[in-house]
PDB file of C-alpha atoms in Angstrom:
ATOM      1  CA  MET A1036      36.770  -0.475  39.680  1.00 65.00           C
ATOM      2  CA  THR A1037      33.730   1.770  39.709  1.00 81.00           C
ATOM      3  CA  GLY A1038      34.636   5.249  40.833  1.00 88.00           C
ATOM      4  CA  TYR A1039      33.688   8.904  40.673  1.00 93.00           C
ATOM      5  CA  GLY A1040      35.605  12.109  41.208  1.00 94.00           C
ATOM      6  CA  LEU A1041      34.608  15.739  40.624  1.00 95.00           C
ATOM      7  CA  ALA A1042      36.510  18.982  41.164  1.00 95.00           C
ATOM      8  CA  SER A1043      36.057  22.565  40.003  1.00 93.00           C
ATOM      9  CA  THR A1044      37.910  25.859  40.327  1.00 93.00           C
ATOM     10  CA  ASP A1045      36.656  29.408  39.717  1.00 90.00           C
ATOM     11  CA  HIS A1046      39.309  31.905  38.604  1.00 83.00           C
ATOM     12  CA  GLN A1047      38.788  35.372  37.094  1.00 79.00           C
ATOM     13  CA  ASN A1048      35.281  34.687  35.826  1.00 80.00           C
ATOM     14  CA  VAL A1049      36.314  31.318  34.378  1.00 84.00           C
ATOM     15  CA  LYS A1050      35.193  27.964  35.802  1.00 88.00           C
ATOM     16  CA  PHE A1051      37.436  24.916  35.338  1.00 91.00           C
ATOM     17  CA  ALA A1052      35.632  21.596  35.963  1.00 94.00           C
ATOM     18  CA  VAL A1053      36.920  18.007  35.796  1.00 95.00           C
ATOM     19  CA  GLU A1054      34.734  14.905  36.175  1.00 95.00           C
ATOM     20  CA  ILE A1055      36.117  11.344  36.255  1.00 95.00           C
ATOM     21  CA  LYS A1056      33.897   8.248  36.129  1.00 94.00           C
ATOM     22  CA  SER A1057      34.769   4.575  35.743  1.00 91.00           C
ATOM     23  CA  LEU A1058      33.088   1.198  35.315  1.00 88.00           C
ATOM     24  CA  ASN A1059      34.461  -2.338  35.425  1.00 82.00           C
ATOM     25  CA  SER A1060      36.868  -3.484  32.721  1.00 81.00           C
ATOM     26  CA  LYS A1061      39.764  -5.936  32.509  1.00 78.00           C
ATOM     27  CA  PHE A1062      41.961  -3.212  31.017  1.00 83.00           C
ATOM     28  CA  LEU A1063      42.180   0.579  30.984  1.00 87.00           C
ATOM     29  CA  GLU A1064      39.706   1.977  28.450  1.00 91.00           C
ATOM     30  CA  LEU A1065      40.095   5.743  28.600  1.00 92.00           C
ATOM     31  CA  ASN A1066      37.752   8.266  26.988  1.00 93.00           C
ATOM     32  CA  LEU A1067      39.209  11.746  27.446  1.00 93.00           C
ATOM     33  CA  LYS A1068      37.285  14.903  26.502  1.00 92.00           C
ATOM     34  CA  LEU A1069      39.080  18.215  26.881  1.00 88.00           C
ATOM     35  CA  PRO A1070      38.877  21.691  25.309  1.00 86.00           C
ATOM     36  CA  LYS A1071      40.666  22.153  21.997  1.00 83.00           C
ATOM     37  CA  ALA A1072      42.855  24.844  23.542  1.00 83.00           C
ATOM     38  CA  PHE A1073      44.458  22.171  25.740  1.00 87.00           C
ATOM     39  CA  SER A1074      44.759  19.461  23.083  1.00 87.00           C
ATOM     40  CA  ASP A1075      48.560  19.544  23.394  1.00 89.00           C
ATOM     41  CA  LYS A1076      48.177  18.274  26.994  1.00 90.00           C
ATOM     42  CA  GLU A1077      46.172  15.176  26.032  1.00 91.00           C
ATOM     43  CA  LEU A1078      49.132  12.756  26.022  1.00 93.00           C
ATOM     44  CA  LEU A1079      50.300  14.019  29.414  1.00 93.00           C
ATOM     45  CA  LEU A1080      46.828  13.566  30.931  1.00 93.00           C
ATOM     46  CA  ARG A1081      46.500  10.092  29.416  1.00 93.00           C
ATOM     47  CA  ASN A1082      49.831   9.036  30.914  1.00 93.00           C
ATOM     48  CA  ILE A1083      48.747  10.287  34.351  1.00 92.00           C
ATOM     49  CA  CYS A1084      45.448   8.385  34.090  1.00 91.00           C
ATOM     50  CA  SER A1085      47.251   5.222  32.985  1.00 90.00           C
ATOM     51  CA  LYS A1086      49.543   5.395  36.011  1.00 89.00           C
ATOM     52  CA  GLU A1087      46.977   6.397  38.638  1.00 89.00           C
ATOM     53  CA  ILE A1088      43.837   4.555  37.525  1.00 87.00           C
ATOM     54  CA  GLU A1089      45.376   1.342  36.066  1.00 82.00           C
ATOM     55  CA  ARG A1090      42.149  -0.427  35.057  1.00 82.00           C
ATOM     56  CA  GLY A1091      38.535   0.326  34.253  1.00 86.00           C
ATOM     57  CA  LYS A1092      36.354   1.846  31.560  1.00 90.00           C
ATOM     58  CA  VAL A1093      37.142   5.460  32.405  1.00 93.00           C
ATOM     59  CA  SER A1094      35.525   8.671  31.210  1.00 94.00           C
ATOM     60  CA  VAL A1095      37.365  11.945  31.886  1.00 94.00           C
ATOM     61  CA  SER A1096      35.490  15.133  31.015  1.00 94.00           C
ATOM     62  CA  ILE A1097      37.233  18.511  31.243  1.00 92.00           C
ATOM     63  CA  ASN A1098      35.158  21.665  30.740  1.00 90.00           C
ATOM     64  CA  ILE A1099      35.896  25.378  30.823  1.00 85.00           C
ATOM     65  CA  GLU A1100      32.980  27.793  31.277  1.00 82.00           C
ATOM     66  CA  ARG A1101      33.728  31.460  30.716  1.00 72.00           C
ATOM     67  CA  GLY A1102      31.629  34.322  32.043  1.00 62.00           C
ATOM     68  CA  GLU A1103      30.177  36.934  29.717  1.00 55.00           C
ATOM     69  CA  GLU A1104      33.197  39.201  30.178  1.00 50.00           C
ATOM     70  CA  ALA A1105      35.524  36.403  29.128  1.00 46.00           C
ATOM     71  CA  LEU A1106      33.528  35.191  26.127  1.00 46.00           C
ATOM     72  CA  LYS A1107      34.760  35.898  22.637  1.00 55.00           C
ATOM     73  CA  GLY A1108      32.109  36.120  19.922  1.00 56.00           C
ATOM     74  CA  ALA A1109      31.932  34.654  16.444  1.00 60.00           C
ATOM     75  CA  THR A1110      32.592  36.646  13.252  1.00 73.00           C
ATOM     76  CA  ILE A1111      30.294  36.493  10.208  1.00 80.00           C
ATOM     77  CA  ASN A1112      31.850  36.998   6.785  1.00 80.00           C
ATOM     78  CA  ALA A1113      29.070  39.168   5.330  1.00 84.00           C
ATOM     79  CA  THR A1114      30.618  39.331   1.857  1.00 86.00           C
ATOM     80  CA  LEU A1115      30.907  35.575   1.567  1.00 85.00           C
ATOM     81  CA  LEU A1116      27.432  35.060   3.059  1.00 83.00           C
ATOM     82  CA  SER A1117      25.885  37.470   0.518  1.00 87.00           C
ATOM     83  CA  LYS A1118      27.706  35.751  -2.351  1.00 85.00           C
ATOM     84  CA  TYR A1119      26.537  32.288  -1.296  1.00 83.00           C
ATOM     85  CA  TYR A1120      22.987  33.498  -0.706  1.00 83.00           C
ATOM     86  CA  LYS A1121      22.615  35.149  -4.128  1.00 85.00           C
ATOM     87  CA  GLU A1122      24.059  32.143  -5.937  1.00 85.00           C
ATOM     88  CA  LEU A1123      21.839  29.732  -4.061  1.00 81.00           C
ATOM     89  CA  GLU A1124      18.775  31.941  -4.613  1.00 81.00           C
ATOM     90  CA  GLU A1125      19.474  32.059  -8.357  1.00 83.00           C
ATOM     91  CA  ILE A1126      19.798  28.284  -8.521  1.00 83.00           C
ATOM     92  CA  ASN A1127      16.496  27.851  -6.659  1.00 80.00           C
ATOM     93  CA  ILE A1128      14.713  30.185  -9.096  1.00 79.00           C
ATOM     94  CA  ASN A1129      16.087  28.321 -12.113  1.00 80.00           C
ATOM     95  CA  LEU A1130      15.053  24.994 -10.618  1.00 78.00           C
ATOM     96  CA  GLY A1131      11.732  26.253  -9.305  1.00 73.00           C
ATOM     97  CA  ALA A1132      12.713  24.924  -5.893  1.00 71.00           C
ATOM     98  CA  ASN A1133      11.522  26.079  -2.491  1.00 70.00           C
ATOM     99  CA  SER A1134      13.494  29.133  -1.341  1.00 66.00           C
ATOM    100  CA  ASN A1135      12.580  28.862   2.349  1.00 72.00           C
ATOM    101  CA  ASN A1136      15.386  28.737   4.910  1.00 75.00           C
ATOM    102  CA  LEU A1137      18.079  29.791   2.424  1.00 77.00           C
ATOM    103  CA  LEU A1138      19.753  31.949   5.046  1.00 79.00           C
ATOM    104  CA  GLN A1139      19.925  29.074   7.521  1.00 79.00           C
ATOM    105  CA  ALA A1140      21.487  26.864   4.864  1.00 81.00           C
ATOM    106  CA  VAL A1141      24.078  29.489   3.905  1.00 81.00           C
ATOM    107  CA  LEU A1142      25.104  30.015   7.540  1.00 78.00           C
ATOM    108  CA  ASN A1143      26.268  26.383   7.591  1.00 79.00           C
ATOM    109  CA  PHE A1144      28.541  26.849   4.565  1.00 82.00           C
ATOM    110  CA  PRO A1145      32.318  26.748   5.156  1.00 78.00           C
ATOM    111  CA  ASP A1146      34.013  29.931   6.372  1.00 75.00           C
ATOM    112  CA  VAL A1147      30.759  31.910   6.627  1.00 77.00           C
ATOM    113  CA  ILE A1148      31.086  31.936  10.403  1.00 71.00           C
ATOM    114  CA  SER A1149      34.478  31.881  12.077  1.00 64.00           C
ATOM    115  CA  TYR A1150      35.008  31.449  15.782  1.00 55.00           C
ATOM    116  CA  VAL A1151      37.762  33.067  17.757  1.00 53.00           C
ATOM    117  CA  GLU A1152      39.947  30.457  19.393  1.00 51.00           C
ATOM    118  CA  ASP A1153      40.194  30.711  23.155  1.00 57.00           C
ATOM    119  CA  GLU A1154      43.628  31.821  24.202  1.00 62.00           C
ATOM    120  CA  VAL A1155      45.037  30.072  27.217  1.00 66.00           C
ATOM    121  CA  SER A1156      48.034  30.958  29.312  1.00 76.00           C
ATOM    122  CA  GLU A1157      50.421  28.845  31.307  1.00 83.00           C
ATOM    123  CA  ASN A1158      48.541  29.961  34.402  1.00 87.00           C
ATOM    124  CA  ASP A1159      45.314  28.514  32.898  1.00 86.00           C
ATOM    125  CA  TRP A1160      47.042  25.171  32.476  1.00 89.00           C
ATOM    126  CA  THR A1161      48.332  25.305  36.048  1.00 91.00           C
ATOM    127  CA  ILE A1162      44.808  25.883  37.349  1.00 92.00           C
ATOM    128  CA  LEU A1163      43.372  23.140  35.146  1.00 92.00           C
ATOM    129  CA  ASN A1164      46.112  20.706  36.146  1.00 92.00           C
ATOM    130  CA  ASN A1165      45.491  21.380  39.841  1.00 94.00           C
ATOM    131  CA  THR A1166      41.754  20.838  39.306  1.00 95.00           C
ATOM    132  CA  PHE A1167      42.440  17.606  37.470  1.00 95.00           C
ATOM    133  CA  THR A1168      44.715  16.414  40.286  1.00 94.00           C
ATOM    134  CA  LYS A1169      42.004  17.178  42.849  1.00 96.00           C
ATOM    135  CA  ALA A1170      39.372  15.296  40.806  1.00 95.00           C
ATOM    136  CA  LEU A1171      41.742  12.327  40.501  1.00 94.00           C
ATOM    137  CA  GLU A1172      42.323  12.396  44.253  1.00 94.00           C
ATOM    138  CA  ASN A1173      38.559  12.408  44.894  1.00 95.00           C
ATOM    139  CA  PHE A1174      38.178   9.590  42.379  1.00 94.00           C
ATOM    140  CA  ASN A1175      40.795   7.432  44.096  1.00 91.00           C
ATOM    141  CA  ASN A1176      39.331   8.186  47.537  1.00 92.00           C
ATOM    142  CA  PHE A1177      35.953   7.001  46.258  1.00 92.00           C
ATOM    143  CA  ARG A1178      37.463   3.751  45.006  1.00 88.00           C
ATOM    144  CA  GLU A1179      39.455   3.272  48.203  1.00 87.00           C
ATOM    145  CA  THR A1180      36.302   3.618  50.304  1.00 89.00           C
ATOM    146  CA  GLU A1181      34.527   1.119  48.083  1.00 87.00           C
ATOM    147  CA  GLY A1182      37.576  -1.124  48.313  1.00 86.00           C
ATOM    148  CA  TYR A1183      37.234  -1.475  52.094  1.00 88.00           C
ATOM    149  CA  VAL A1184      33.638  -2.595  51.642  1.00 90.00           C
ATOM    150  CA  LEU A1185      34.648  -5.122  48.974  1.00 90.00           C
ATOM    151  CA  LYS A1186      37.498  -6.405  51.123  1.00 91.00           C
ATOM    152  CA  ALA A1187      35.141  -7.079  54.031  1.00 93.00           C
ATOM    153  CA  ASP A1188      32.696  -8.878  51.739  1.00 93.00           C
ATOM    154  CA  LEU A1189      35.397 -11.041  50.136  1.00 94.00           C
ATOM    155  CA  GLU A1190      36.784 -12.012  53.538  1.00 94.00           C
ATOM    156  CA  LEU A1191      33.272 -13.006  54.600  1.00 95.00           C
ATOM    157  CA  ARG A1192      32.838 -15.194  51.490  1.00 95.00           C
ATOM    158  CA  ILE A1193      36.130 -16.996  52.127  1.00 96.00           C
ATOM    159  CA  LYS A1194      35.132 -17.432  55.759  1.00 96.00           C
ATOM    160  CA  ASN A1195      31.858 -19.004  54.625  1.00 96.00           C
ATOM    161  CA  ILE A1196      33.712 -21.372  52.277  1.00 96.00           C
ATOM    162  CA  LEU A1197      35.978 -22.453  55.138  1.00 95.00           C
ATOM    163  CA  SER A1198      32.918 -22.959  57.342  1.00 95.00           C
ATOM    164  CA  PHE A1199      31.450 -25.371  54.772  1.00 95.00           C
ATOM    165  CA  PHE A1200      34.893 -26.945  54.517  1.00 93.00           C
ATOM    166  CA  SER A1201      35.021 -27.561  58.283  1.00 93.00           C
ATOM    167  CA  GLN A1202      31.702 -29.396  58.077  1.00 94.00           C
ATOM    168  CA  ILE A1203      33.061 -31.537  55.251  1.00 91.00           C
ATOM    169  CA  GLU A1204      36.072 -32.454  57.395  1.00 89.00           C
ATOM    170  CA  VAL A1205      33.693 -33.766  60.041  1.00 89.00           C
ATOM    171  CA  LEU A1206      31.672 -35.844  57.563  1.00 87.00           C
ATOM    172  CA  GLU A1207      34.545 -37.080  55.407  1.00 82.00           C
ATOM    173  CA  PRO A1208      35.945 -39.743  57.822  1.00 79.00           C
ATOM    174  CA  LEU A1209      32.459 -41.296  58.078  1.00 79.00           C
ATOM    175  CA  ARG A1210      32.179 -41.630  54.333  1.00 75.00           C
ATOM    176  CA  ILE A1211      34.564 -44.550  53.700  1.00 71.00           C
ATOM    177  CA  PRO A1212      33.006 -46.970  56.239  1.00 74.00           C
ATOM    178  CA  GLN A1213      29.592 -46.168  54.790  1.00 71.00           C
ATOM    179  CA  ILE A1214      30.814 -46.884  51.253  1.00 71.00           C
ATOM    180  CA  LYS A1215      32.350 -50.192  52.373  1.00 71.00           C
ATOM    181  CA  SER A1216      29.156 -51.156  54.142  1.00 71.00           C
ATOM    182  CA  ARG A1217      27.009 -50.393  51.100  1.00 70.00           C
ATOM    183  CA  LEU A1218      29.255 -52.390  48.766  1.00 70.00           C
ATOM    184  CA  ASN A1219      29.364 -55.384  51.092  1.00 65.00           C
ATOM    185  CA  GLN A1220      25.612 -55.316  51.479  1.00 68.00           C
ATOM    186  CA  PHE A1221      25.157 -55.097  47.727  1.00 65.00           C
ATOM    187  CA  LEU A1222      27.394 -58.128  47.131  1.00 65.00           C
ATOM    188  CA  GLU A1223      25.711 -60.184  49.844  1.00 66.00           C
ATOM    189  CA  ASP A1224      22.278 -59.402  48.413  1.00 66.00           C
ATOM    190  CA  ASN A1225      23.200 -60.138  44.800  1.00 65.00           C
ATOM    191  CA  VAL A1226      26.058 -62.667  44.925  1.00 64.00           C
ATOM    192  CA  GLY A1227      25.943 -64.201  48.378  1.00 64.00           C
ATOM    193  CA  LYS A1228      28.476 -63.806  51.145  1.00 60.00           C
ATOM    194  CA  ILE A1229      30.058 -67.241  50.655  1.00 63.00           C
ATOM    195  CA  ASN A1230      30.673 -66.569  46.960  1.00 62.00           C
ATOM    196  CA  VAL A1231      32.640 -63.325  47.572  1.00 58.00           C
ATOM    197  CA  ASP A1232      36.447 -63.508  47.373  1.00 61.00           C
ATOM    198  CA  GLN A1233      37.343 -61.373  50.365  1.00 66.00           C
ATOM    199  CA  ASN A1234      40.956 -60.822  49.295  1.00 69.00           C
ATOM    200  CA  ARG A1235      39.915 -59.654  45.863  1.00 66.00           C
ATOM    201  CA  LEU A1236      37.162 -57.542  47.413  1.00 61.00           C
ATOM    202  CA  GLU A1237      39.659 -55.795  49.678  1.00 66.00           C
ATOM    203  CA  GLN A1238      41.926 -55.041  46.731  1.00 66.00           C
ATOM    204  CA  GLU A1239      39.063 -53.580  44.727  1.00 63.00           C
ATOM    205  CA  LEU A1240      37.855 -51.564  47.698  1.00 66.00           C
ATOM    206  CA  ILE A1241      41.310 -50.070  48.235  1.00 63.00           C
ATOM    207  CA  TYR A1242      41.511 -49.115  44.562  1.00 60.00           C
ATOM    208  CA  TYR A1243      37.976 -47.693  44.535  1.00 62.00           C
ATOM    209  CA  ILE A1244      38.328 -45.767  47.793  1.00 67.00           C
ATOM    210  CA  ASP A1245      41.655 -44.334  46.665  1.00 63.00           C
ATOM    211  CA  LYS A1246      39.823 -42.782  43.710  1.00 72.00           C
ATOM    212  CA  LEU A1247      37.382 -41.140  46.131  1.00 76.00           C
ATOM    213  CA  ASP A1248      40.042 -39.783  48.474  1.00 80.00           C
ATOM    214  CA  ILE A1249      39.880 -35.968  48.807  1.00 84.00           C
ATOM    215  CA  THR A1250      42.802 -35.443  51.189  1.00 85.00           C
ATOM    216  CA  GLU A1251      44.917 -33.587  48.621  1.00 89.00           C
ATOM    217  CA  GLU A1252      41.974 -31.440  47.577  1.00 90.00           C
ATOM    218  CA  LYS A1253      41.318 -30.459  51.195  1.00 91.00           C
ATOM    219  CA  ILE A1254      44.952 -29.444  51.721  1.00 93.00           C
ATOM    220  CA  ARG A1255      45.085 -27.398  48.532  1.00 94.00           C
ATOM    221  CA  LEU A1256      41.709 -25.757  49.163  1.00 94.00           C
ATOM    222  CA  ARG A1257      42.724 -24.500  52.596  1.00 94.00           C
ATOM    223  CA  SER A1258      46.070 -23.333  51.208  1.00 95.00           C
ATOM    224  CA  HIS A1259      44.368 -21.411  48.382  1.00 95.00           C
ATOM    225  CA  CYS A1260      41.925 -19.768  50.807  1.00 95.00           C
ATOM    226  CA  ASP A1261      44.786 -18.670  53.080  1.00 94.00           C
ATOM    227  CA  TYR A1262      46.689 -17.327  50.080  1.00 95.00           C
ATOM    228  CA  PHE A1263      43.588 -15.439  48.946  1.00 94.00           C
ATOM    229  CA  ILE A1264      43.294 -13.688  52.325  1.00 94.00           C
ATOM    230  CA  ASP A1265      47.027 -12.850  52.394  1.00 93.00           C
ATOM    231  CA  THR A1266      46.834 -11.410  48.877  1.00 92.00           C
ATOM    232  CA  LEU A1267      43.725  -9.444  49.809  1.00 89.00           C
ATOM    233  CA  LYS A1268      45.667  -7.735  52.611  1.00 87.00           C
ATOM    234  CA  SER A1269      48.387  -6.557  50.237  1.00 84.00           C
ATOM    235  CA  LYS A1270      48.428  -2.878  49.297  1.00 80.00           C
ATOM    236  CA  ASP A1271      49.293  -3.718  45.691  1.00 78.00           C
ATOM    237  CA  ALA A1272      46.696  -3.931  42.912  1.00 75.00           C
ATOM    238  CA  ASN A1273      46.032  -7.685  42.971  1.00 83.00           C
ATOM    239  CA  GLY A1274      42.622  -7.996  41.341  1.00 84.00           C
ATOM    240  CA  LYS A1275      43.903 -10.253  38.565  1.00 85.00           C
ATOM    241  CA  LYS A1276      45.885 -12.402  41.003  1.00 90.00           C
ATOM    242  CA  LEU A1277      42.815 -12.814  43.196  1.00 92.00           C
ATOM    243  CA  GLY A1278      40.916 -13.892  40.090  1.00 91.00           C
ATOM    244  CA  PHE A1279      43.484 -16.602  39.380  1.00 94.00           C
ATOM    245  CA  ILE A1280      43.413 -17.800  43.000  1.00 95.00           C
ATOM    246  CA  SER A1281      39.616 -17.991  42.906  1.00 95.00           C
ATOM    247  CA  GLN A1282      39.902 -20.214  39.825  1.00 95.00           C
ATOM    248  CA  GLU A1283      42.158 -22.589  41.764  1.00 95.00           C
ATOM    249  CA  ILE A1284      39.719 -22.589  44.680  1.00 95.00           C
ATOM    250  CA  GLY A1285      36.934 -23.473  42.253  1.00 95.00           C
ATOM    251  CA  ARG A1286      38.990 -26.312  40.778  1.00 94.00           C
ATOM    252  CA  GLU A1287      39.463 -27.948  44.198  1.00 94.00           C
ATOM    253  CA  ILE A1288      35.803 -27.469  45.133  1.00 95.00           C
ATOM    254  CA  ASN A1289      34.668 -29.069  41.875  1.00 93.00           C
ATOM    255  CA  THR A1290      37.003 -32.035  42.338  1.00 91.00           C
ATOM    256  CA  MET A1291      35.780 -32.556  45.903  1.00 89.00           C
ATOM    257  CA  GLY A1292      32.198 -32.548  44.657  1.00 87.00           C
ATOM    258  CA  ALA A1293      32.999 -35.061  41.920  1.00 85.00           C
ATOM    259  CA  LYS A1294      34.754 -37.400  44.350  1.00 85.00           C
ATOM    260  CA  ALA A1295      32.429 -36.958  47.308  1.00 80.00           C
ATOM    261  CA  ASN A1296      29.936 -39.752  46.590  1.00 77.00           C
ATOM    262  CA  ASP A1297      28.029 -38.455  49.605  1.00 81.00           C
ATOM    263  CA  ALA A1298      24.807 -36.435  49.539  1.00 84.00           C
ATOM    264  CA  GLN A1299      25.620 -34.301  52.594  1.00 89.00           C
ATOM    265  CA  ILE A1300      29.094 -33.421  51.377  1.00 89.00           C
ATOM    266  CA  GLN A1301      27.777 -32.561  47.937  1.00 90.00           C
ATOM    267  CA  GLN A1302      25.236 -30.202  49.499  1.00 92.00           C
ATOM    268  CA  LEU A1303      28.070 -28.449  51.314  1.00 94.00           C
ATOM    269  CA  VAL A1304      30.024 -28.288  48.052  1.00 94.00           C
ATOM    270  CA  VAL A1305      27.051 -26.528  46.440  1.00 95.00           C
ATOM    271  CA  GLY A1306      27.149 -23.954  49.246  1.00 95.00           C
ATOM    272  CA  MET A1307      30.863 -23.414  48.633  1.00 96.00           C
ATOM    273  CA  LYS A1308      30.231 -22.904  44.915  1.00 95.00           C
ATOM    274  CA  GLU A1309      27.577 -20.286  45.642  1.00 96.00           C
ATOM    275  CA  GLU A1310      30.009 -18.333  47.813  1.00 96.00           C
ATOM    276  CA  LEU A1311      32.723 -18.625  45.177  1.00 96.00           C
ATOM    277  CA  GLU A1312      30.417 -17.235  42.482  1.00 95.00           C
ATOM    278  CA  LYS A1313      29.763 -14.204  44.685  1.00 94.00           C
ATOM    279  CA  ILE A1314      33.517 -13.772  45.056  1.00 94.00           C
ATOM    280  CA  LYS A1315      34.011 -13.873  41.288  1.00 91.00           C
ATOM    281  CA  GLU A1316      31.320 -11.248  40.794  1.00 88.00           C
ATOM    282  CA  GLN A1317      32.955  -8.944  43.327  1.00 88.00           C
ATOM    283  CA  LEU A1318      36.422  -9.441  41.855  1.00 87.00           C
ATOM    284  CA  LEU A1319      35.244  -7.743  38.671  1.00 80.00           C
ATOM    285  CA  ASN A1320      35.298  -4.554  40.725  1.00 79.00           C
ATOM    286  CA  VAL A1321      38.772  -5.017  42.230  1.00 80.00           C
ATOM    287  CA  LEU A1322      41.936  -3.488  40.787  1.00 70.00           C
TER     288      LEU A1322
END
């Protein structure tokens, strides 16, 4: 959800500039700064941002720079300034206080300096709105370009997970005979072959091996990966959905690792987890 968009327009010695920046966030956190003269347009601009940007920690800065011919100066109330100054000077003398910088202090008193409010016309708003629209377009183009890069990376991560998965499918059928062999060898070494109840042993093996079976996990994992890719291809904003799917992928990977009881498979599971963590990091930047 990182993005950046900038646009400016020069019109009759006045420069209108709009800058939009965003960082990752689960929700839309909008910080909008605009000139006081356009404060009545704040709600409208917020609604546009909410619709177009959707998510992210967004900063929108709108500035108007006027040339010297367009600037309007401040007015100093000399009568009020003189009144404040004399009163403050008298107080300082009575208190024996330092009288330095009295003028600077008085200039900060209320109503001593008044500023002329900038007057804006409907044409000014039209220009500003067009500039804002252009900045928003640049912002979305930036995020779209970044989105293609993220999409390619996420597809690669899922492809890597499926590659590890394919290796597990090769090793998994070899696992059960190895487990049976190890258990039989253990019983022969510690109990003796003639003392083992083969029927009971078979029953226990079936129960034990059933607990280690990962067939369902393999089916669900592949299904979740396929669903992830299909969702990634959608033009809708599916960042949250992709996050939920990645959680389901992680659940199946973790269960496979817990049931594996095989060093090689567990190493492959670790590789899958590493790829999944990279996916989760990237999804923080997906709408």
